mmCIF file of C-alpha atoms and ligand atoms in Angstrom:
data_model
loop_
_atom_site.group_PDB
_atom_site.id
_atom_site.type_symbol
_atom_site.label_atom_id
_atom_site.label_comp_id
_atom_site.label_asym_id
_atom_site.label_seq_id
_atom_site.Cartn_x
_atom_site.Cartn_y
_atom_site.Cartn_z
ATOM 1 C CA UNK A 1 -24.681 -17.717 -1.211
ATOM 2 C CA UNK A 2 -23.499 -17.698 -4.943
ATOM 3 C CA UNK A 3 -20.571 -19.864 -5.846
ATOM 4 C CA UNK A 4 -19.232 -18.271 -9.019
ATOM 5 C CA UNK A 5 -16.216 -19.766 -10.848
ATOM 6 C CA UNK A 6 -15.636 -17.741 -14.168
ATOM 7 C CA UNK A 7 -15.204 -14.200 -14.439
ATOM 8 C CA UNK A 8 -17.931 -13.633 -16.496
ATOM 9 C CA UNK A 9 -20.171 -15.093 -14.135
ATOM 10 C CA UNK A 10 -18.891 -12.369 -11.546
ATOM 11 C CA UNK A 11 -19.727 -9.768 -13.882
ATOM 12 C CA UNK A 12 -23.028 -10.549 -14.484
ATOM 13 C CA UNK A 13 -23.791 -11.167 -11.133
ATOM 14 C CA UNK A 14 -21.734 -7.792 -9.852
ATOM 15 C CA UNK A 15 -23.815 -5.846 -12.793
ATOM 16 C CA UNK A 16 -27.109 -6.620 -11.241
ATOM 17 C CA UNK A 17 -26.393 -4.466 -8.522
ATOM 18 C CA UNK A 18 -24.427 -2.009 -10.061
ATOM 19 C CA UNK A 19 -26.931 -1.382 -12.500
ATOM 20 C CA UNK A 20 -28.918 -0.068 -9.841
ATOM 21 C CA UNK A 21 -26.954 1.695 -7.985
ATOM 22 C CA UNK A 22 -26.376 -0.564 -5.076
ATOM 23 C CA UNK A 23 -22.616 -0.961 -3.675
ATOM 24 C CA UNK A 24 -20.749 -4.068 -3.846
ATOM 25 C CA UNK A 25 -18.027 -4.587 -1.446
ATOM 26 C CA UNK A 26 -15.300 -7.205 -2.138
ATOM 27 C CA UNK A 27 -12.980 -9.040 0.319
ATOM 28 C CA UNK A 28 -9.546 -10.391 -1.373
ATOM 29 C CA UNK A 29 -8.535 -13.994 0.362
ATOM 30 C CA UNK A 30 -6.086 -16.587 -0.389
ATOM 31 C CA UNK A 31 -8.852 -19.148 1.962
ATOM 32 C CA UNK A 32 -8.496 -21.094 4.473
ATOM 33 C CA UNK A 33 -10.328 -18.926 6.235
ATOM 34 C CA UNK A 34 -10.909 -17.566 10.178
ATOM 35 C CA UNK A 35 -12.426 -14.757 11.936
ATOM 36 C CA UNK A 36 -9.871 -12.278 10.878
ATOM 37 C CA UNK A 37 -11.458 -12.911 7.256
ATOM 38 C CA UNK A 38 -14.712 -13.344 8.632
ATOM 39 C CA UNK A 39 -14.222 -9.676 10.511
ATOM 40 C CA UNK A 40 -13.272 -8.073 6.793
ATOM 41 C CA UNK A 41 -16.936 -9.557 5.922
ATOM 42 C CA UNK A 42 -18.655 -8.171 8.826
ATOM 43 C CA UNK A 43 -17.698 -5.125 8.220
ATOM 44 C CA UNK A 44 -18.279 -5.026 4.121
ATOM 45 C CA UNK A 45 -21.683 -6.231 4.811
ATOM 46 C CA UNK A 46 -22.419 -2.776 7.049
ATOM 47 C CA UNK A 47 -21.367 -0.790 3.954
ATOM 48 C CA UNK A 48 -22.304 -2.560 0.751
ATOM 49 C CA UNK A 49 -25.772 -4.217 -0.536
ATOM 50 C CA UNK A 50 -23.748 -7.538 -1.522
ATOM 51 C CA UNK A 51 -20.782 -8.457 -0.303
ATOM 52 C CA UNK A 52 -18.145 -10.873 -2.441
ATOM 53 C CA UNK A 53 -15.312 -12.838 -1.638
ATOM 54 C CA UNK A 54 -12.828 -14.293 -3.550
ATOM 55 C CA UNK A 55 -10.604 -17.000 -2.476
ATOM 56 C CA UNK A 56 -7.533 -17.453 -5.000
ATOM 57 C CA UNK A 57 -3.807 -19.164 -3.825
ATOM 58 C CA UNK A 58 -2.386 -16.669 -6.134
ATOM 59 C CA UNK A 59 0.726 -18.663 -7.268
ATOM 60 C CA UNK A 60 2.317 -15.440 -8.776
ATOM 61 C CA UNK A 61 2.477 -13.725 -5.462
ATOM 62 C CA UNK A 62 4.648 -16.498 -3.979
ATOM 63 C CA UNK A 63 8.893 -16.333 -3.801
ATOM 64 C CA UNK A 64 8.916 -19.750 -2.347
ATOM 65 C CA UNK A 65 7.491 -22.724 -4.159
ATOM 66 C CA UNK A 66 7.110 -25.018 -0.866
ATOM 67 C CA UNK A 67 5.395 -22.213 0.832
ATOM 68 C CA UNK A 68 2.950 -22.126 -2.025
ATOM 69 C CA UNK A 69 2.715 -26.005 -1.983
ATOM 70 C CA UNK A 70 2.032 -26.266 1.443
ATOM 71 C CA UNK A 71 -0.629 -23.643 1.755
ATOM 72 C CA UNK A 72 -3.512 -24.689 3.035
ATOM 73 C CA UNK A 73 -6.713 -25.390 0.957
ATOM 74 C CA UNK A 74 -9.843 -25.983 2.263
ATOM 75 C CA UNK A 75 -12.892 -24.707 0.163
ATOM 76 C CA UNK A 76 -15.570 -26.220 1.068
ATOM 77 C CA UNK A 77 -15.064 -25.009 4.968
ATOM 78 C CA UNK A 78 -14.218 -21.769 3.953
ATOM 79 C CA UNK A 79 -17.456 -21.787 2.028
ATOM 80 C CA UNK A 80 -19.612 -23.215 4.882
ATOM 81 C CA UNK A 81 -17.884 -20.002 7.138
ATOM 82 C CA UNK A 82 -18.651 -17.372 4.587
ATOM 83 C CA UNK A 83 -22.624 -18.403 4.222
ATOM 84 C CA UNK A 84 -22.790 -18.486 8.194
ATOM 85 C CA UNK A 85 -21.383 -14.576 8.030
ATOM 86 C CA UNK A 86 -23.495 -13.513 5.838
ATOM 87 C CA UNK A 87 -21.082 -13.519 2.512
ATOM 88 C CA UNK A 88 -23.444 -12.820 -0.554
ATOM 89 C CA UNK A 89 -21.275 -15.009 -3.179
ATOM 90 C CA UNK A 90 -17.769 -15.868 -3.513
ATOM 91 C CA UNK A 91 -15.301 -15.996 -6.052
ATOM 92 C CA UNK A 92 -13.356 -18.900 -6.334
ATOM 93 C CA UNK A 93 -11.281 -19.186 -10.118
ATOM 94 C CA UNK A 94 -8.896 -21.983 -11.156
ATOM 95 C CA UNK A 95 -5.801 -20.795 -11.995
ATOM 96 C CA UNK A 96 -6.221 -21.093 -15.545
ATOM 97 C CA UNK A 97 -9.739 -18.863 -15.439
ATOM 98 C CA UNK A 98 -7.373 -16.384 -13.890
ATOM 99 C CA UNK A 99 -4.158 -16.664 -15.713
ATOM 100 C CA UNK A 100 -5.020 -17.839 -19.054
ATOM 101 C CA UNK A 101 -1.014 -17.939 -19.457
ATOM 102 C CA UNK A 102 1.495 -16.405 -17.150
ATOM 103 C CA UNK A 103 1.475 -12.234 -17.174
ATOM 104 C CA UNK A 104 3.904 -10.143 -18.452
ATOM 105 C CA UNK A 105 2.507 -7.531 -16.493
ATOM 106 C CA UNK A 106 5.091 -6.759 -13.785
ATOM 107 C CA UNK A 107 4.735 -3.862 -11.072
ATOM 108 C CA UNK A 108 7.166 -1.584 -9.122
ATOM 109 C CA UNK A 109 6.191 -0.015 -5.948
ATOM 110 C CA UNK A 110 9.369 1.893 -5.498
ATOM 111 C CA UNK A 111 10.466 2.486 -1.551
ATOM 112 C CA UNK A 112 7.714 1.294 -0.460
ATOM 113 C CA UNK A 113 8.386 -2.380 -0.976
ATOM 114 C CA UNK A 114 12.177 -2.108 -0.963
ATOM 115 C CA UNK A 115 12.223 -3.085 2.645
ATOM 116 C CA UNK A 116 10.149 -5.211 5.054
ATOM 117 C CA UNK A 117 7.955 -8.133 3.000
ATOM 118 C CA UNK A 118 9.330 -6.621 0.042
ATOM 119 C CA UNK A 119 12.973 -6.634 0.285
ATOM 120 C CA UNK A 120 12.615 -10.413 1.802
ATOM 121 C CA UNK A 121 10.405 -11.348 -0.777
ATOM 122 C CA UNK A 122 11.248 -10.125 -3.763
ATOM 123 C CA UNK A 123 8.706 -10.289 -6.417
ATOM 124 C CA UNK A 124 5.635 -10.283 -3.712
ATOM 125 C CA UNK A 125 3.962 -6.801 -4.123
ATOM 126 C CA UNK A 126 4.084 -7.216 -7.852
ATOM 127 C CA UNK A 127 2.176 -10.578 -7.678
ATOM 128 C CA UNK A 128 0.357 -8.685 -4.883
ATOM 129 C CA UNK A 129 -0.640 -5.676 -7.272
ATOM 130 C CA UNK A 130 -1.347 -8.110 -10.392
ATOM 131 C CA UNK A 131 -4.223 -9.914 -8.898
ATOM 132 C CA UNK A 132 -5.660 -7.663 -7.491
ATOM 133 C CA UNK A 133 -5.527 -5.103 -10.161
ATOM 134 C CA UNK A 134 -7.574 -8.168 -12.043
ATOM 135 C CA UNK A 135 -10.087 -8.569 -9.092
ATOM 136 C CA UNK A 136 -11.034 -4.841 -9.008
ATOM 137 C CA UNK A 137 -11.524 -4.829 -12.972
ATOM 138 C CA UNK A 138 -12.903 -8.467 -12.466
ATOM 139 C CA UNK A 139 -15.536 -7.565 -9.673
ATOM 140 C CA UNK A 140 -15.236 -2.699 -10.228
ATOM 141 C CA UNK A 141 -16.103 -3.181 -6.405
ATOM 142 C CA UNK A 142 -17.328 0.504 -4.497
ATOM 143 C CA UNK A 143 -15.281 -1.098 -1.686
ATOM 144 C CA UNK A 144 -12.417 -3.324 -0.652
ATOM 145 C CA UNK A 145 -11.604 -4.400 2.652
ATOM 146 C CA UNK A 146 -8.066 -5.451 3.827
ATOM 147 C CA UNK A 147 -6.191 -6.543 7.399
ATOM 148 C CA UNK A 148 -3.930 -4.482 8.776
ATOM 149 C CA UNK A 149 -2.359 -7.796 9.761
ATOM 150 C CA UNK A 150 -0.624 -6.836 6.038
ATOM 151 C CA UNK A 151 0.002 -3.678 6.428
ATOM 152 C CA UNK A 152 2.565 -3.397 3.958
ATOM 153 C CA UNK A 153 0.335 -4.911 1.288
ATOM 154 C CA UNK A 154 -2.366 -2.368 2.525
ATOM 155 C CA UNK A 155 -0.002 0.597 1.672
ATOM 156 C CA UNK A 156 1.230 -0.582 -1.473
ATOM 157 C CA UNK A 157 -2.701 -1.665 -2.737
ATOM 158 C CA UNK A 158 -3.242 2.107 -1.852
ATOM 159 C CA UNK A 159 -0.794 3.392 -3.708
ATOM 160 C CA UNK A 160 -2.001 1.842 -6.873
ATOM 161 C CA UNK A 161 -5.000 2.623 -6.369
ATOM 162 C CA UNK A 162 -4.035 6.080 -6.322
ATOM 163 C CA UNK A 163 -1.227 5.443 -9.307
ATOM 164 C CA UNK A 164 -3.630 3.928 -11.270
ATOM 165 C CA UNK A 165 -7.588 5.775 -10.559
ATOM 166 C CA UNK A 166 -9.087 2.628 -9.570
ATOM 167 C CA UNK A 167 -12.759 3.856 -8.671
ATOM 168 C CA UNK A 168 -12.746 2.409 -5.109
ATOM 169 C CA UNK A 169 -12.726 2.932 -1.481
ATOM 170 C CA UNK A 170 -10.075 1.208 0.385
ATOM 171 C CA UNK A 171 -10.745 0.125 4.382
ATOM 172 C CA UNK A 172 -8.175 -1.526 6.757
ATOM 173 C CA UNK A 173 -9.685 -3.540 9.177
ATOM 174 C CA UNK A 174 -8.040 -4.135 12.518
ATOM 175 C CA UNK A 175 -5.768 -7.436 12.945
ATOM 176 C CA UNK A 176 -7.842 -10.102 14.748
ATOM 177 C CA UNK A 177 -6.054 -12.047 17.466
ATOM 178 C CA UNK A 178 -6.028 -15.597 18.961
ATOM 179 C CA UNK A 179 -6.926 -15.110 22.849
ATOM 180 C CA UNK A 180 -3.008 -15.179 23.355
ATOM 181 C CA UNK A 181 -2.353 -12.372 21.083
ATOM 182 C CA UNK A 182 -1.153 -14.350 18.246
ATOM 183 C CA UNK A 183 -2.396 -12.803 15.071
ATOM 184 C CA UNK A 184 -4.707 -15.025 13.344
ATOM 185 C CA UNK A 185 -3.703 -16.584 10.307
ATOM 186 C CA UNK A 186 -4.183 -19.438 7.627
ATOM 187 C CA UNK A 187 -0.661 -20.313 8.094
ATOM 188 C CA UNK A 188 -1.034 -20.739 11.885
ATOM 189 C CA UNK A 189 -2.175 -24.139 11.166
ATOM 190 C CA UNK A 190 0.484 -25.646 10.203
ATOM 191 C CA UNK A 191 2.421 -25.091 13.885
ATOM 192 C CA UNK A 192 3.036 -27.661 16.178
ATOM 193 C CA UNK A 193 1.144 -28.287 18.925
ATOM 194 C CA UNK A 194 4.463 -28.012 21.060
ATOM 195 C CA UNK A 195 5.945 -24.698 19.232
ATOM 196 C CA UNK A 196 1.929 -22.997 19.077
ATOM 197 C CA UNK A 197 2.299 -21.124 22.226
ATOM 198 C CA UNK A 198 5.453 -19.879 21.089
ATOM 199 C CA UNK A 199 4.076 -17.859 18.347
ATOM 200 C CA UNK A 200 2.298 -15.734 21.290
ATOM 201 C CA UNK A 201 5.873 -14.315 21.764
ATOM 202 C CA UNK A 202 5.625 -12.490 18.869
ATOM 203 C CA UNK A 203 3.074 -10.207 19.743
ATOM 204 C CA UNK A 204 4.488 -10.004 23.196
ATOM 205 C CA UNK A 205 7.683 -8.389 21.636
ATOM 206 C CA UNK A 206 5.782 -6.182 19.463
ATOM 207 C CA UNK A 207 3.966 -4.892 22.723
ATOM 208 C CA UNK A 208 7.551 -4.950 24.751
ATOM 209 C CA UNK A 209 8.434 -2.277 22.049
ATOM 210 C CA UNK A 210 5.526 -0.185 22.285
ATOM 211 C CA UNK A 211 5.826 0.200 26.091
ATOM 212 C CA UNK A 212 9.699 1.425 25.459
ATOM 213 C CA UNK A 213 10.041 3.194 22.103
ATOM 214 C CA UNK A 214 8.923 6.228 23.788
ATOM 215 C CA UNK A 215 11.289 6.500 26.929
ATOM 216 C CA UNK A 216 14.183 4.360 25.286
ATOM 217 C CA UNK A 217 14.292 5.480 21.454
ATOM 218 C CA UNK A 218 14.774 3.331 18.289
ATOM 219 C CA UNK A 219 17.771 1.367 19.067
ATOM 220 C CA UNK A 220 17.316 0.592 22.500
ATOM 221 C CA UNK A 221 13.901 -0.997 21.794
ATOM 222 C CA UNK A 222 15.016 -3.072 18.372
ATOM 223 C CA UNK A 223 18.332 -4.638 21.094
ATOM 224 C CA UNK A 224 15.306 -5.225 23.450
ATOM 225 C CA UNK A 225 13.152 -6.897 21.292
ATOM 226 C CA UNK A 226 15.957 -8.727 19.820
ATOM 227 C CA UNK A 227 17.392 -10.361 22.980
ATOM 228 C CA UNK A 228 13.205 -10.904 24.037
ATOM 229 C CA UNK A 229 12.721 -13.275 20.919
ATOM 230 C CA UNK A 230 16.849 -14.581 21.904
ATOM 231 C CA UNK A 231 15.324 -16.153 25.096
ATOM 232 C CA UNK A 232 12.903 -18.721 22.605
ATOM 233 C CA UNK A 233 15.134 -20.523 20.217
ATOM 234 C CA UNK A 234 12.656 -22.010 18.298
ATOM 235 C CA UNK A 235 12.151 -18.436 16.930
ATOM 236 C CA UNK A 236 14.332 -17.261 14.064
ATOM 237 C CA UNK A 237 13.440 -13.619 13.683
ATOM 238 C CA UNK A 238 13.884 -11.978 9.852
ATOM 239 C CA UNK A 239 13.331 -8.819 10.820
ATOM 240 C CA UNK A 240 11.574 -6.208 13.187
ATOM 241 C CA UNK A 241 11.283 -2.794 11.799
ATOM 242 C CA UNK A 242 10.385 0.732 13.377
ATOM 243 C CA UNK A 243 8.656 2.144 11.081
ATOM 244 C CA UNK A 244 6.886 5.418 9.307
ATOM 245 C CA UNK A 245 2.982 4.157 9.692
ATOM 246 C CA UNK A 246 2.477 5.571 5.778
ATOM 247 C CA UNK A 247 5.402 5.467 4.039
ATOM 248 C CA UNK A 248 7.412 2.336 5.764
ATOM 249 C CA UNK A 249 10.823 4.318 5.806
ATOM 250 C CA UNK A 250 12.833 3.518 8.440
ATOM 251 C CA UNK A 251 12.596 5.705 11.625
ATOM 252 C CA UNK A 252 15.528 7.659 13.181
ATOM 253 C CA UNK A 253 14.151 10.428 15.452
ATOM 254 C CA UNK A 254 10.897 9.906 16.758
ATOM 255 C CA UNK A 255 9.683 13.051 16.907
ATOM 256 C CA UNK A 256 9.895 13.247 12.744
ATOM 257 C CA UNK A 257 6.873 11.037 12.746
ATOM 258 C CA UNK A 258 3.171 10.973 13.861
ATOM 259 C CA UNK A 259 2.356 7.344 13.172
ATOM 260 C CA UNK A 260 4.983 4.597 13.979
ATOM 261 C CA UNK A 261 4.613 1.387 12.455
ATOM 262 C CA UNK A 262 6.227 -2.106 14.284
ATOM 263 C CA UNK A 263 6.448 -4.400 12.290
ATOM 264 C CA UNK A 264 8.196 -8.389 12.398
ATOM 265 C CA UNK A 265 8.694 -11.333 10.931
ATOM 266 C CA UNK A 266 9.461 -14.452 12.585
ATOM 267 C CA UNK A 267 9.996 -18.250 11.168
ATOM 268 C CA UNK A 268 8.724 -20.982 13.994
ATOM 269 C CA UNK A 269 8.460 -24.705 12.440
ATOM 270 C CA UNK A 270 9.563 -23.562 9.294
ATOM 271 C CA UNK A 271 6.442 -20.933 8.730
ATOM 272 C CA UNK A 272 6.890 -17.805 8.340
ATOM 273 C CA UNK A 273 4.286 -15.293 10.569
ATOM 274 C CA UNK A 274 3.987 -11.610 10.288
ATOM 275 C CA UNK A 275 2.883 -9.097 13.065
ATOM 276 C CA UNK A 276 2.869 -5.682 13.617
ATOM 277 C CA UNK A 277 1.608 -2.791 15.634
ATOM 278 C CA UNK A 278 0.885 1.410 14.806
ATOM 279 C CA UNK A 279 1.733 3.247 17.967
ATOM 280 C CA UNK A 280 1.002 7.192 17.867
ATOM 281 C CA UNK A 281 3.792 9.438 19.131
ATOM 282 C CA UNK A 282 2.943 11.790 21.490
ATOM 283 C CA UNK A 283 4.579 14.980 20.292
ATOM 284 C CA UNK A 284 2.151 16.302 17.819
HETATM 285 P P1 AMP B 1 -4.947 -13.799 3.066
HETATM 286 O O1 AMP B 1 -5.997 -14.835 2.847
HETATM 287 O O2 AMP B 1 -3.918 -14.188 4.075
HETATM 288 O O3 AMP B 1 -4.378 -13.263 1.778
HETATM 289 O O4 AMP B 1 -5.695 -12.563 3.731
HETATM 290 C C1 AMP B 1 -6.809 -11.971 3.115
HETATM 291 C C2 AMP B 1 -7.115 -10.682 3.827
HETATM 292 O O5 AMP B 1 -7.420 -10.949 5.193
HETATM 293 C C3 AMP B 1 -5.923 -9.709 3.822
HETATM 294 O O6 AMP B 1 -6.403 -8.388 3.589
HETATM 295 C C4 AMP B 1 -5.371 -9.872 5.210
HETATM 296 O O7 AMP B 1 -4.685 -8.724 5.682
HETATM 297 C C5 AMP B 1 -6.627 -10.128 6.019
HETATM 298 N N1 AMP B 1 -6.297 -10.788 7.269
HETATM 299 C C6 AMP B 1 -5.510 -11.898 7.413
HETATM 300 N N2 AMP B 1 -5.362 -12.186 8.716
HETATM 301 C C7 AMP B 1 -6.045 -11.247 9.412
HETATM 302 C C8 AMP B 1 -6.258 -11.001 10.803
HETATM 303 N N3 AMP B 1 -5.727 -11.768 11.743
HETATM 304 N N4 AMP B 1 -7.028 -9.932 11.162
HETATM 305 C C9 AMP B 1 -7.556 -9.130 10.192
HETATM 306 N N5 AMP B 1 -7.391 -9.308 8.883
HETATM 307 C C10 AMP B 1 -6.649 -10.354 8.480
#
């Protein structure tokens, strides 16, 4: 597995494939890596002749400097997991081989991030859509691969793809779990030992709501799921959301939607976690 450092050295090693024909696929991480990354590979490696990753703490994408200062680094494990999966060369700039100096380049993603991720993080999808605007220029992959476990980020990516003709398939990739249903995540490691089977809650919530929404409607499910999460103090939820599945706008009548998306955000030790769940409705 290629370690390349400088964007150049991505292009030349991208071209060499390109040139004849062969796809590249490319998998966007901040590192810190586990199998939800590692199932994002698995599944690029199916579709592509060489698969890339990039790992990049992408300080513009970040509201909150102690979140950014306490996000975990660990390269050199990361590295060691993407060579067992199979990863064909990674990606992994300094911050000044990505941001020579700060951009001015800012980006809007209208409703879409107005609530959710975006509306609590303000700034987020445009940090979001700058780097990886840079990595598909950086790498022109035929394919990206992203979690659902973002789903929000997944929808706005797609939209800018579409805004702006990138030349590139998007997939989303199912959220990987923990055996107790908490999503996986590089932020997961900084729970305590005490609070860590806590987090399962979460998920338990988001599947409390899909076992109601259809017999008890919007509003008796978000009081349920409310006064679930009530029961664990150590949770402080932000928000949990019903959801359109493809445009995020808030849902009122059920049957107005095909695709429902649940979606939460919870803080437990001071990190913040993010789940959700589609759920089809049953009257189309
Ligand atoms: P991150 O390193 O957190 O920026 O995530 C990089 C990519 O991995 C994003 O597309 C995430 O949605 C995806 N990802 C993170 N956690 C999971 C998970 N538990 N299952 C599947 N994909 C994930």
């Amino acid at each position: 597995m290629e370690l390349l450092k400088t964007v150049r050295d991505v292009q030349k090693y991208c071209f060499s494939y390109q040139k004849e024909g062969l796809p590249v696929g490319l998998v966007p991480t901040m590192g810190a890596l586990h199998e939800g990354h590692l199932s994002l590979v698995n599944t690029s490696r199916k579709e592509n002749k060489a698969t890339l990753a990039s790992i990049f703490v992408n300080p513009i994408q970040f509201n909150n400097a102690s979140d950014l200062a306490k996000y975990p680094r660990t390269l050199e494990k990361d590295m060691e997991m993407l060579e067992k999966a199979g990863c064909n060369a990674v990606f992994a700039p300094s911050e000044q081989e990505m941001y020579v100096s700060k951009p001015t380049v800012t980006m809007d993603f209208g409703d879409l991030e107005r609530v959710m991720e975006g509306a609590f993080r303000p700034g987020h999808f445009s940090g979001v859509g700058v780097v990886v605007s840079k990595l598909f220029n950086i790498v022109q992959p035929d394919h990206a691969y992203f979690g659902q476990k973002d789903l929000q980020q997944f929808l706005v990516i797609q939209q800018m793809v579409k805004d702006l003709s990138f030349r590139v398939t998007l997939h989303c990739c199912p959220i990987i779990r923990e055996a107790d249903g908490l999503a996986m995540s590089s932020r997961n490691v900084r729970l305590t030992i005490q609070n860590r089977p806590v987090a399962a809650r979460i998920y338990e919530s988001l599947r409390l709501a899909e076992s109601m929404l259809h017999e008890e409607g919007v509003e008796k499910t978000k009081q349920a799921v409310g006064a679930f999460l009530a029961a664990y103090p150590e949770l402080q939820p932000e928000y949990f959301e019903i959801a359109d599945g493809i445009t995020l706008e808030p849902v009122k009548d059920l049957k107005a939607h095909t695709e429902i998306a649940l979606c939460t955000a919870v803080f437990l030790d001071g990190v913040r976690l993010i789940d959700n769940m589609i759920v089809r409705t049953s009257f189309h």
